[in-house]
């Protein structure tokens, strides 16, 4: 018996000695990749790299192994290795950045799916894309996305919205982590102050998405997805200054609360306090701002491994623009003109996966927005509260990938204007269903429908259909069609009336806008023999609107007239994106869009205001490894747009010229965890005033004290006012800020 035990011991000992190991480092570019996944194929063995990118497999038997390393934002890499007995073998990985075609996306179908497998085309933009041209807010950051244009709506207060394929901001739904918390008032003010340090990626869907997201997702949607606290750096900092005196600071912190939760905190601070008037109209070229935003996100660790997260943000901003001698002592008076806006905003959002066998997720959000503004001597005091709750059930049955959902939206709005006589309160319950059917690896269709009930507008039904044909791994064709709707939220447009002398006229009880859309998308990937990559994606679309609510600036220059269009409006066009990734360190992202946006009423078709026929964007990057230097050249170009004039005598151009904003940046990344960057924005020093006698009408008389009117309220031509104008800062199509240099520093501690 003793001999048997001894033999067994010697056998176990020999087996233990014969065990081997595989170790190595996972890198991406010049950086180690923490928390990357390293997997032994055809086994259940997987590990995660440490903060320095190291991994280790132990107690392996001798033999041949396939090892795969993956990391979000990078292409997976697979290597095959043969190991002998009692050895420690080193196997390192150098991952290449993903070209964004294979990202996991959720916005198109409310489910995580490979972008290539999604029947709905979704564009994905990672933080690396926005770092090529650093900005202080998401609004400005989108200027280099093809088909997406940040539109300034006022020369004085510099507020704006996001246009997708030529459609006004109210047609675009902006989500944060899938929750519709940026809407109404915040389409004008809420896109600032989202800390860039918390940005994981931005997903963009162009075209109606009302069958999943309801009202406002008529022209498209933008989903701002924040980082998972588990994968975020322990600390990050990014700060830059410009020679105009702008200062932006982004900070991110991560910590563990025992074993119960991981918490991520982000802080953004922006300050600009240097009045500049380069166009000599005695008005600030850029609004002065003092802004702080604090965002915190919690991920709770549940024994079931099911999702539980909670996030909140507080935002406060004090901004003003106007005559250079304005100060807060003139706020609300008629001596010196200024537009002063105090914005205070709370946001709360979360997700809870129910403890059930079925995959059921409850998501919710709540926002409270308080605004205290004055435009000259006109006060605008507004409050908005939006609550949203949604329950989804994700169920797979054979070839059917089903999603059932119900949602409830609460909207409260009140202001001191004549457009809001009483408080506006709305409850909007919704039901939706989606079925994604995979006939085989090549053919997939998606069927969807949504029912909403609005207390003001009754029943609203929105269907959806999508088809994806995977020709092969490198060629994908998609067709999408569906309807959209937008309930009436007049206060999001009325901002234009508050900043000038135009009166708002609502001619009728406004009905919800409806749209029907069809688009076809083709994606092509090319791989050359030497490892270079080219990605091509082209989309053609056609959208027809009924009951359109288009502000009418033309009928009476002293009014903004709102009514449902007695006819229809159309946006159609074609858009192409090209991605190039070369082995020599050169990368290019090129985009171009051609579109036609028009309205037809009483048989007459006219081009809609502030819509360009063509646009293009580019981001060209080159890495000089020997110098540890990255060079980024970014820019955009826009074709002429029809602009809002104040009458036949207005000397300003009816159409804008073709214009372009171009930037260059140099980033030095030799030091571990540190990036030093600097460059020049608006290299061409382009500003709108260069092709016009003036931009702001009657800037010398902003309270219209010296304007003479006839019995119908129309301005009259006089010696002091030869063009019969009133004060109006809404003639705006591009930023007034000229050339400027910037310098910044990034630090990341994994």
XYZ file of C-alpha atoms in Angstrom:
750
model
C 0.000 0.000 0.000
C 2.850 2.364 0.902
C 4.471 1.636 -2.463
C 1.189 2.455 -4.234
C 0.901 5.805 -2.424
C 4.540 6.578 -3.219
C 4.001 5.825 -6.908
C 0.913 8.037 -7.032
C 2.820 10.862 -5.372
C 5.681 10.577 -7.842
C 3.176 10.563 -10.747
C 1.386 13.687 -9.486
C 4.735 15.371 -8.901
C 5.912 14.574 -12.409
C 2.661 15.939 -13.897
C 3.009 19.152 -11.885
C 6.577 19.624 -13.013
C 5.518 19.033 -16.604
C 3.032 21.955 -16.490
C 3.963 25.035 -18.557
C 2.974 28.693 -18.785
C 2.304 31.370 -21.393
C 2.906 34.995 -20.481
C 3.133 38.260 -22.349
C 2.059 41.858 -22.832
C -0.856 43.288 -24.819
C -0.177 46.674 -26.380
C -2.063 49.070 -28.648
C 0.203 51.539 -30.412
C 2.649 52.842 -27.805
C 0.365 52.096 -24.866
C -0.166 49.037 -22.699
C -3.769 47.841 -22.714
C -5.170 47.139 -19.235
C -8.151 44.809 -18.819
C -7.736 43.338 -22.298
C -9.180 39.847 -22.764
C -6.772 37.011 -23.635
C -8.421 33.714 -24.545
C -7.180 30.189 -25.229
C -9.324 28.988 -28.113
C -11.217 25.673 -27.806
C -11.055 25.849 -24.025
C -12.720 27.731 -21.200
C -9.465 29.374 -20.173
C -9.401 33.183 -20.327
C -7.606 35.928 -18.392
C -7.634 39.717 -18.204
C -4.477 41.835 -18.408
C -3.362 43.869 -15.406
C -2.849 47.648 -15.322
C 0.452 47.261 -17.219
C -1.017 45.048 -19.937
C 0.521 41.794 -18.588
C -1.219 38.422 -18.729
C -0.328 34.886 -17.581
C -1.678 31.384 -18.253
C -0.383 28.757 -15.827
C -0.574 24.975 -15.460
C -0.812 24.252 -19.170
C -0.009 20.920 -20.712
C 2.515 20.789 -23.526
C 0.985 21.215 -26.980
C -0.259 23.606 -29.618
C -2.484 26.551 -28.634
C -4.411 29.307 -30.395
C -4.334 32.493 -28.312
C -6.583 35.507 -29.045
C -6.247 38.993 -27.546
C -9.151 41.470 -27.748
C -9.704 45.029 -26.533
C -12.510 47.487 -27.226
C -11.585 49.807 -30.078
C -8.867 47.497 -31.443
C -8.852 44.650 -33.922
C -8.566 41.187 -32.297
C -5.272 39.396 -32.864
C -4.838 35.617 -32.981
C -1.518 33.780 -32.683
C -0.651 30.077 -32.695
C 2.080 28.777 -30.402
C 3.541 25.378 -29.472
C 4.886 24.958 -25.944
C 7.060 22.239 -24.486
C 7.001 20.635 -21.039
C 8.116 22.697 -18.061
C 8.593 25.933 -19.991
C 7.508 29.549 -19.668
C 6.802 30.896 -23.142
C 6.477 34.599 -23.917
C 3.825 35.662 -26.433
C 3.248 39.416 -26.914
C 0.400 41.095 -28.801
C 0.477 44.385 -30.695
C -3.162 45.248 -31.460
C -4.093 47.611 -34.254
C -6.799 50.228 -33.829
C -10.200 49.131 -35.049
C -11.430 50.926 -38.143
C -14.821 51.251 -36.323
C -16.587 48.934 -38.767
C -16.696 46.030 -36.299
C -17.786 47.885 -33.174
C -20.526 46.577 -30.927
C -23.491 48.982 -31.151
C -26.819 49.185 -29.333
C -28.571 52.262 -30.724
C -30.041 50.779 -33.905
C -32.001 47.956 -32.242
C -31.742 48.577 -28.456
C -29.552 45.456 -28.265
C -25.780 44.996 -28.256
C -24.810 43.687 -31.700
C -21.820 43.854 -34.014
C -22.096 46.868 -36.270
C -21.608 44.599 -39.267
C -24.488 42.378 -38.139
C -26.919 45.195 -37.344
C -29.728 45.546 -39.908
C -29.806 49.269 -39.087
C -26.731 51.292 -40.173
C -25.064 52.882 -37.137
C -22.017 55.171 -37.225
C -19.594 54.908 -34.287
C -17.122 57.564 -33.129
C -14.612 56.865 -30.364
C -12.799 59.378 -28.114
C -9.693 59.035 -30.309
C -11.654 60.624 -33.166
C -12.638 63.667 -31.107
C -9.128 64.071 -29.694
C -7.947 64.935 -33.209
C -9.599 68.337 -32.707
C -10.131 68.890 -28.961
C -13.217 70.883 -27.981
C -14.859 71.928 -24.736
C -18.248 70.319 -25.465
C -20.039 67.662 -27.517
C -21.792 70.333 -29.595
C -18.525 71.555 -31.155
C -17.016 68.056 -31.288
C -19.583 66.916 -33.867
C -18.386 69.439 -36.473
C -16.170 66.804 -38.146
C -18.875 64.126 -38.486
C -20.132 63.763 -42.045
C -23.777 64.813 -42.467
C -23.940 66.294 -38.957
C -23.644 70.057 -38.510
C -23.672 72.089 -35.280
C -25.842 75.108 -36.118
C -25.527 78.351 -34.175
C -28.907 80.044 -33.807
C -27.882 83.397 -32.341
C -24.894 85.684 -32.873
C -25.149 87.048 -29.340
C -25.755 84.110 -26.997
C -24.181 81.472 -29.316
C -26.759 78.801 -28.519
C -27.349 76.160 -31.147
C -28.603 72.731 -32.099
C -27.536 69.726 -34.138
C -28.600 69.268 -37.770
C -28.589 65.770 -39.311
C -28.907 65.613 -43.102
C -30.175 69.203 -43.206
C -32.955 68.805 -40.633
C -33.332 71.291 -37.759
C -32.268 70.433 -34.211
C -35.756 69.540 -32.885
C -35.785 66.630 -35.361
C -32.709 65.109 -33.720
C -33.018 63.097 -30.512
C -29.952 63.131 -28.264
C -29.583 60.284 -25.766
C -27.178 59.723 -22.896
C -26.658 56.010 -22.264
C -29.826 55.348 -24.240
C -32.000 57.682 -22.141
C -33.747 60.643 -23.827
C -32.654 63.302 -21.366
C -31.430 65.908 -23.859
C -34.634 67.355 -25.312
C -36.754 70.481 -25.233
C -34.810 73.272 -23.529
C -31.662 71.179 -23.402
C -31.485 70.819 -27.190
C -30.379 74.437 -26.957
C -28.312 74.345 -23.751
C -27.780 70.722 -22.667
C -25.075 69.615 -25.105
C -22.421 71.513 -23.187
C -20.713 70.240 -20.090
C -20.733 66.505 -20.764
C -17.230 65.597 -19.508
C -15.131 64.205 -22.343
C -13.259 62.085 -19.792
C -16.409 59.956 -19.417
C -17.043 59.440 -23.117
C -16.877 55.829 -24.299
C -18.258 56.413 -27.795
C -20.962 58.220 -29.746
C -23.377 56.274 -31.934
C -25.325 58.057 -34.678
C -28.367 56.801 -36.583
C -29.491 58.916 -39.525
C -33.163 58.691 -40.423
C -36.363 58.161 -38.398
C -36.104 55.964 -35.305
C -39.481 56.756 -33.752
C -40.540 53.092 -33.729
C -38.033 52.556 -30.891
C -37.499 56.014 -29.417
C -40.720 57.930 -30.013
C -41.029 61.659 -30.642
C -38.082 63.812 -31.754
C -36.257 60.857 -33.367
C -37.616 62.026 -36.727
C -34.421 62.999 -38.505
C -32.044 60.810 -36.528
C -30.535 60.311 -33.117
C -27.233 60.703 -31.309
C -26.478 58.350 -28.418
C -23.707 59.545 -26.085
C -22.458 56.451 -24.276
C -20.429 56.941 -21.107
C -17.690 54.657 -19.853
C -18.265 51.550 -17.804
C -16.679 52.356 -14.416
C -15.136 48.878 -14.277
C -13.035 49.514 -17.398
C -12.283 53.203 -16.836
C -8.852 54.528 -15.805
C -8.186 55.154 -12.120
C -7.511 58.811 -12.928
C -7.526 60.914 -16.074
C -7.005 64.601 -16.722
C -7.250 66.621 -19.921
C -6.887 70.381 -20.005
C -6.231 72.952 -22.706
C -6.084 76.711 -23.114
C -6.325 78.961 -26.182
C -4.793 82.341 -26.934
C -8.318 83.790 -26.778
C -8.291 83.025 -23.054
C -10.483 79.901 -23.097
C -9.756 77.315 -20.404
C -11.185 73.783 -20.389
C -10.500 71.151 -17.709
C -11.736 67.541 -17.757
C -11.068 65.254 -14.784
C -12.035 61.617 -14.246
C -11.712 59.490 -11.077
C -12.525 55.845 -10.423
C -12.817 54.056 -7.104
C -14.206 50.897 -5.540
C -16.740 50.926 -2.730
C -15.661 47.663 -1.150
C -16.792 44.768 -3.267
C -20.253 46.215 -3.714
C -19.722 48.811 -6.426
C -17.385 50.734 -8.689
C -17.907 54.468 -9.023
C -16.696 56.820 -11.748
C -16.706 60.599 -11.300
C -16.146 63.167 -14.017
C -15.802 66.928 -13.705
C -15.789 69.463 -16.524
C -14.999 73.140 -16.049
C -14.938 75.734 -18.815
C -14.262 79.440 -18.567
C -14.060 82.193 -21.154
C -13.979 85.735 -19.753
C -12.214 87.778 -22.425
C -14.562 89.958 -24.554
C -13.287 90.193 -28.136
C -14.829 92.179 -30.995
C -12.817 91.518 -34.143
C -15.680 92.440 -36.500
C -16.027 95.898 -34.881
C -19.790 95.909 -34.266
C -19.374 96.577 -30.499
C -20.807 93.116 -29.742
C -18.889 90.184 -28.347
C -17.830 87.799 -31.121
C -18.084 84.837 -28.732
C -20.317 84.424 -25.695
C -18.542 84.621 -22.351
C -19.125 81.493 -20.270
C -18.477 80.113 -16.815
C -19.611 76.468 -16.699
C -19.215 73.484 -14.402
C -20.584 69.988 -14.785
C -20.214 67.043 -12.390
C -21.118 63.529 -13.524
C -21.041 60.353 -11.413
C -21.810 56.798 -12.476
C -22.125 53.730 -10.212
C -21.907 50.091 -11.282
C -23.113 47.693 -8.598
C -21.771 44.142 -8.359
C -24.648 41.691 -8.065
C -24.215 37.996 -7.335
C -26.324 37.215 -10.363
C -23.930 39.243 -12.578
C -26.971 41.154 -13.835
C -26.767 44.856 -14.614
C -27.411 47.562 -12.040
C -26.130 51.066 -12.713
C -27.020 54.566 -11.567
C -25.717 57.886 -12.867
C -26.337 61.555 -12.200
C -25.152 64.919 -13.469
C -25.354 68.478 -12.188
C -24.796 71.295 -14.651
C -24.568 75.029 -14.051
C -23.691 77.702 -16.569
C -23.551 81.484 -16.543
C -23.153 82.853 -20.062
C -23.588 86.273 -21.581
C -22.991 88.094 -24.825
C -23.814 91.569 -26.039
C -22.370 95.060 -26.169
C -18.817 95.254 -24.844
C -19.696 97.658 -22.016
C -22.439 95.361 -20.659
C -22.177 94.054 -17.118
C -24.653 92.373 -14.779
C -25.805 95.751 -13.535
C -27.494 96.243 -16.936
C -29.201 92.805 -16.835
C -32.824 93.123 -17.965
C -32.610 96.858 -18.692
C -32.779 98.835 -21.939
C -29.633 100.945 -21.609
C -26.930 98.499 -22.723
C -27.900 95.371 -24.653
C -26.892 91.974 -23.299
C -28.179 88.415 -23.348
C -27.577 86.733 -20.007
C -28.482 83.084 -19.387
C -28.312 81.240 -16.073
C -28.878 77.508 -16.542
C -29.198 74.992 -13.709
C -29.869 71.368 -14.532
C -30.100 68.011 -12.704
C -30.101 64.640 -14.430
C -30.580 61.125 -13.082
C -30.522 57.897 -15.073
C -30.178 54.221 -14.334
C -30.659 50.649 -15.486
C -31.755 47.597 -13.497
C -31.829 44.092 -14.946
C -34.642 42.193 -13.271
C -33.763 39.043 -11.239
C -35.690 36.795 -13.607
C -34.743 33.928 -15.880
C -35.879 36.019 -18.840
C -33.690 38.956 -19.882
C -35.694 41.977 -18.737
C -34.263 45.459 -18.252
C -35.836 48.483 -16.575
C -34.301 51.841 -17.542
C -35.236 55.244 -16.232
C -34.237 58.906 -16.322
C -35.349 62.195 -14.805
C -34.265 65.743 -15.576
C -35.013 69.064 -13.931
C -34.033 72.136 -15.952
C -34.316 75.681 -14.603
C -33.476 78.640 -16.802
C -33.310 82.305 -15.913
C -32.549 84.381 -18.990
C -32.887 87.901 -20.280
C -32.546 88.966 -23.912
C -32.048 92.699 -23.724
C -35.056 93.792 -21.670
C -37.060 90.615 -22.412
C -37.039 88.037 -19.596
C -37.370 84.348 -20.353
C -37.955 82.243 -17.252
C -38.578 78.571 -17.912
C -38.798 75.267 -16.087
C -38.829 71.830 -17.614
C -39.075 68.419 -15.977
C -38.987 65.156 -17.914
C -39.370 61.696 -16.428
C -38.925 58.525 -18.441
C -39.249 54.842 -17.613
C -38.889 51.872 -19.942
C -39.143 48.095 -19.500
C -37.813 45.780 -22.221
C -37.954 42.012 -22.588
C -35.278 40.472 -24.808
C -36.321 37.012 -26.006
C -34.846 34.650 -28.613
C -37.013 31.926 -30.144
C -35.335 29.905 -32.885
C -34.530 32.365 -35.685
C -36.497 35.174 -34.061
C -34.699 37.713 -31.873
C -37.613 39.480 -30.201
C -37.784 42.663 -28.171
C -40.931 43.754 -26.345
C -41.112 47.055 -24.524
C -43.301 49.541 -22.757
C -42.430 53.105 -21.819
C -43.962 56.035 -19.989
C -42.826 59.621 -20.491
C -43.816 62.567 -18.285
C -43.264 66.108 -19.561
C -43.745 69.335 -17.634
C -43.006 72.746 -19.080
C -43.788 76.290 -18.012
C -42.412 79.697 -18.940
C -43.382 83.351 -18.729
C -44.106 83.856 -22.440
C -47.484 84.352 -24.083
C -47.040 81.030 -25.905
C -47.446 79.195 -22.576
C -50.620 80.474 -20.926
C -50.816 77.555 -18.494
C -48.428 74.835 -17.439
C -47.951 72.202 -20.140
C -48.165 68.689 -18.675
C -48.086 65.566 -20.813
C -48.154 61.843 -20.070
C -47.137 59.652 -23.011
C -47.503 55.867 -22.551
C -45.996 53.652 -25.257
C -45.813 50.036 -26.385
C -43.347 48.683 -28.925
C -42.266 45.369 -30.386
C -39.396 44.338 -32.615
C -38.607 41.048 -34.334
C -35.216 40.445 -35.918
C -35.390 37.334 -38.107
C -32.177 35.654 -39.285
C -33.051 33.398 -42.226
C -29.384 32.412 -42.557
C -25.943 34.020 -42.247
C -26.602 36.235 -45.263
C -30.218 37.385 -44.952
C -31.812 39.152 -42.009
C -34.921 41.303 -41.654
C -36.213 43.464 -38.833
C -39.872 44.257 -38.228
C -40.896 46.863 -35.665
C -43.891 48.856 -34.532
C -44.628 51.396 -31.792
C -47.843 52.779 -30.373
C -47.880 56.059 -28.435
C -50.761 57.893 -26.828
C -50.369 61.630 -26.334
C -52.948 63.465 -24.236
C -52.869 66.388 -26.670
C -52.659 64.525 -29.975
C -54.232 61.115 -29.405
C -53.000 57.836 -30.903
C -49.758 57.655 -32.869
C -48.558 54.506 -34.653
C -45.072 54.128 -36.185
C -44.005 50.967 -38.070
C -40.498 50.027 -39.230
C -38.864 47.559 -41.640
C -35.207 46.763 -42.281
C -33.409 44.231 -44.464
C -29.729 43.282 -44.402
C -28.044 41.278 -47.140
C -24.551 40.086 -46.266
C -23.108 39.438 -49.708
C -19.884 38.237 -48.081
C -17.680 39.262 -45.154
C -16.570 42.399 -46.998
C -19.811 43.518 -48.670
C -23.049 44.388 -46.871
C -26.243 45.911 -48.256
C -28.989 47.347 -46.033
C -32.432 48.748 -46.765
C -34.471 50.588 -44.115
C -37.882 52.192 -44.200
C -40.181 53.513 -41.514
C -42.186 56.393 -40.188
C -41.475 59.025 -37.574
C -43.377 61.640 -35.628
C -42.689 64.762 -33.594
C -45.156 66.197 -31.125
C -45.440 69.964 -30.880
C -42.794 71.553 -28.641
C -42.927 75.140 -29.798
C -40.738 76.489 -27.011
C -37.665 74.806 -28.505
C -38.012 77.016 -31.584
C -39.241 80.217 -29.935
C -35.733 81.077 -28.733
C -35.174 82.866 -32.062
C -37.990 85.295 -31.293
C -36.618 86.256 -27.906
C -33.288 87.478 -29.262
C -34.667 90.059 -31.690
C -37.701 92.160 -32.474
C -39.644 89.485 -34.391
C -43.035 88.507 -32.968
C -44.124 84.874 -32.736
C -47.410 84.196 -34.508
C -49.123 80.791 -34.178
C -51.894 80.646 -36.780
C -53.608 77.405 -35.718
C -53.671 74.472 -33.309
C -50.527 72.659 -34.354
C -50.712 68.949 -35.200
C -47.859 66.427 -34.804
C -45.433 66.219 -37.692
C -45.260 62.900 -39.501
C -42.581 61.500 -41.769
C -41.906 58.471 -43.932
C -38.366 57.532 -44.837
C -36.491 55.066 -47.008
C -32.739 54.643 -47.197
C -30.315 52.200 -48.723
C -26.839 51.631 -47.295
C -23.838 49.838 -48.823
C -20.691 48.970 -46.885
C -17.513 47.664 -48.507
C -14.197 46.628 -46.934
C -10.933 46.306 -48.854
C -7.767 44.646 -47.558
C -4.547 44.925 -49.529
C -1.789 42.312 -49.586
C 0.494 44.466 -47.443
C -2.126 44.916 -44.693
C -3.620 48.300 -45.624
C -7.349 48.787 -45.103
C -9.999 50.804 -46.941
C -13.609 51.065 -45.784
C -16.352 52.519 -47.969
C -19.891 53.268 -46.775
C -22.537 54.998 -48.887
C -26.123 55.860 -47.939
C -28.886 57.318 -50.102
C -32.074 58.531 -48.393
C -35.481 60.057 -49.062
C -37.733 61.461 -46.304
C -41.136 63.059 -46.838
C -42.813 65.111 -44.098
C -46.455 66.017 -43.635
C -47.818 68.559 -41.147
C -44.336 70.099 -41.075
C -43.889 72.987 -38.645
C -41.310 75.168 -40.373
C -40.688 78.674 -38.982
C -41.716 81.184 -41.654
C -39.311 84.148 -41.715
C -40.279 85.251 -45.253
C -43.972 86.271 -45.192
C -43.434 89.112 -42.717
C -39.879 90.138 -41.717
C -41.189 91.290 -38.321
C -42.698 87.914 -37.498
C -41.889 84.237 -37.108
C -45.037 82.447 -38.237
C -45.814 78.901 -37.098
C -48.403 76.671 -38.738
C -48.640 73.182 -40.154
C -47.397 73.218 -43.716
C -50.258 72.982 -46.237
C -48.257 70.668 -48.422
C -45.160 68.601 -47.760
C -41.442 68.876 -47.125
C -38.717 66.595 -48.480
C -35.110 65.870 -47.647
C -33.169 63.599 -49.975
C -29.546 62.992 -50.724
C -26.523 60.732 -50.739
C -23.662 60.477 -48.260
C -20.318 58.648 -48.488
C -17.679 57.880 -45.854
C -14.194 56.574 -46.634
C -11.784 55.142 -44.020
C -8.130 54.523 -44.874
C -5.669 52.795 -42.548
C -2.126 52.398 -43.914
C 0.805 50.523 -42.416
C 3.054 53.578 -42.705
C 1.109 55.390 -39.952
C -1.226 57.360 -42.227
C -4.982 57.290 -41.498
C -7.723 59.197 -43.273
C -11.446 59.550 -42.576
C -13.161 61.363 -45.437
C -16.851 62.152 -45.815
C -19.055 63.960 -48.316
C -22.803 64.633 -48.443
C -25.020 66.025 -51.188
C -28.635 66.792 -50.286
C -31.741 68.689 -51.285
C -34.038 69.980 -48.505
C -37.210 71.675 -49.748
C -40.847 72.406 -48.947
C -43.803 72.461 -51.319
C -46.906 74.526 -50.578
C -49.668 75.478 -53.027
C -47.652 73.902 -55.820
C -44.574 76.063 -55.173
C -41.322 74.368 -54.098
C -38.705 76.413 -52.228
C -35.428 75.542 -50.613
C -35.560 75.491 -46.839
C -33.598 78.057 -44.879
C -30.163 77.241 -43.398
C -29.641 74.033 -45.375
C -26.537 73.435 -47.469
C -26.545 71.537 -50.759
C -23.220 69.860 -50.100
C -20.737 69.377 -47.298
C -17.539 67.458 -46.662
C -15.446 66.526 -43.630
C -12.004 65.046 -43.159
C -9.628 63.843 -40.456
C -6.138 63.001 -41.687
C -3.643 61.619 -39.179
C -0.005 60.624 -39.506
C 2.204 59.068 -36.845
C 5.957 59.763 -36.885
C 7.206 56.966 -34.640
C 10.809 58.162 -34.432
C 9.676 61.516 -33.041
C 6.821 60.092 -30.917
C 4.614 62.570 -32.754
C 1.057 62.402 -34.139
C -0.116 65.010 -36.648
C -3.879 65.540 -37.130
C -5.374 67.708 -39.854
C -9.163 68.063 -39.573
C -11.733 70.200 -41.273
C -15.061 70.671 -42.984
C -16.526 72.568 -45.907
C -20.143 73.661 -46.412
C -21.953 74.858 -49.500
C -24.174 77.968 -49.681
C -27.270 78.183 -47.449
C -30.318 80.431 -47.781
C -30.317 82.898 -44.885
C -33.065 84.805 -42.992
C -33.165 88.404 -44.255
C -35.275 91.259 -42.860
C -36.725 92.531 -46.127
C -35.968 93.508 -49.708
C -33.664 96.348 -48.628
C -31.496 94.167 -46.370
C -27.954 94.494 -47.853
C -26.699 91.226 -46.399
C -26.205 88.285 -48.753
C -29.260 86.088 -49.295
C -26.974 83.059 -49.513
C -23.865 82.266 -47.532
C -20.639 81.604 -49.425
C -18.966 78.211 -49.482
C -16.984 78.189 -46.235
C -14.563 75.968 -44.374
C -13.129 75.530 -40.873
C -9.747 73.753 -40.773
C -7.520 72.762 -37.857
C -4.138 71.190 -37.212
C -2.832 69.494 -34.071
C 0.509 68.008 -32.979
C 0.584 65.430 -30.171
C 3.798 64.323 -28.450
C 3.445 60.968 -26.658
C 6.927 59.815 -25.660
C 6.244 59.855 -21.922
C 4.285 57.064 -20.294
C 0.650 58.000 -19.565
C 1.206 61.589 -20.765
C 0.249 63.328 -24.011
C 1.255 66.909 -24.780
C -0.654 68.535 -27.620
C -1.045 71.871 -29.328
C -2.095 73.381 -32.609
C -4.152 75.952 -34.451
C -7.929 76.109 -34.941
C -9.577 77.822 -37.914
C -6.363 77.977 -39.928
C -8.014 80.064 -42.673
C -9.245 82.637 -40.118
C -12.713 82.422 -41.683
C -15.618 84.325 -40.102
C -19.078 85.133 -41.573
C -18.590 88.918 -41.559
C -15.966 88.798 -44.322
C -18.576 88.649 -47.088
C -21.144 90.991 -45.510
C -21.399 94.674 -44.573
C -22.524 93.543 -41.103
C -23.829 90.419 -39.369
C -26.080 91.736 -36.588
C -28.756 94.048 -37.978
C -28.997 97.420 -36.177
C -26.221 96.563 -33.732
C -25.985 100.314 -33.041
C -29.648 100.408 -31.880
C -30.425 97.026 -30.249
C -33.613 98.281 -28.537
C -35.003 99.797 -31.789
C -35.329 103.200 -30.122
C -34.634 105.015 -33.400
C -36.651 102.747 -35.712
C -39.822 104.182 -37.206
C -42.752 101.833 -37.923
C -45.834 102.213 -40.092
C -49.391 101.416 -38.960
C -48.854 97.696 -39.728
C -45.713 97.475 -37.613
C -43.281 97.420 -40.529
C -39.959 99.237 -40.177
C -39.586 102.296 -42.394
C -36.493 103.453 -44.271
C -35.079 106.652 -42.783
C -31.790 108.528 -42.919
C -30.721 106.746 -39.727
C -32.097 103.412 -40.951
C -31.727 103.347 -44.766
C -32.367 99.588 -45.053
C -35.585 99.599 -42.938
C -34.142 97.074 -40.474
C -34.833 96.166 -36.862
C -32.344 94.660 -34.420
C -31.822 90.991 -35.331
C -28.944 88.630 -34.415
C -30.438 85.535 -36.111
C -28.529 85.974 -39.385
C -26.017 83.301 -38.483
C -24.692 80.194 -40.184
C -21.172 79.725 -38.842
C -18.995 80.582 -35.838
C -17.685 84.124 -35.369
C -14.468 82.937 -33.742
C -11.389 83.381 -35.919
C -7.947 81.778 -35.883
C -6.534 80.791 -32.492
C -3.826 78.586 -31.074
C -4.268 76.023 -28.305
C -2.075 74.006 -25.976
C -3.041 71.074 -23.775
C -1.960 68.147 -21.621
C -3.501 64.709 -21.031
C -2.612 62.345 -18.216
C -4.019 58.848 -17.725
C -3.349 56.495 -14.828
C -4.626 52.995 -15.460
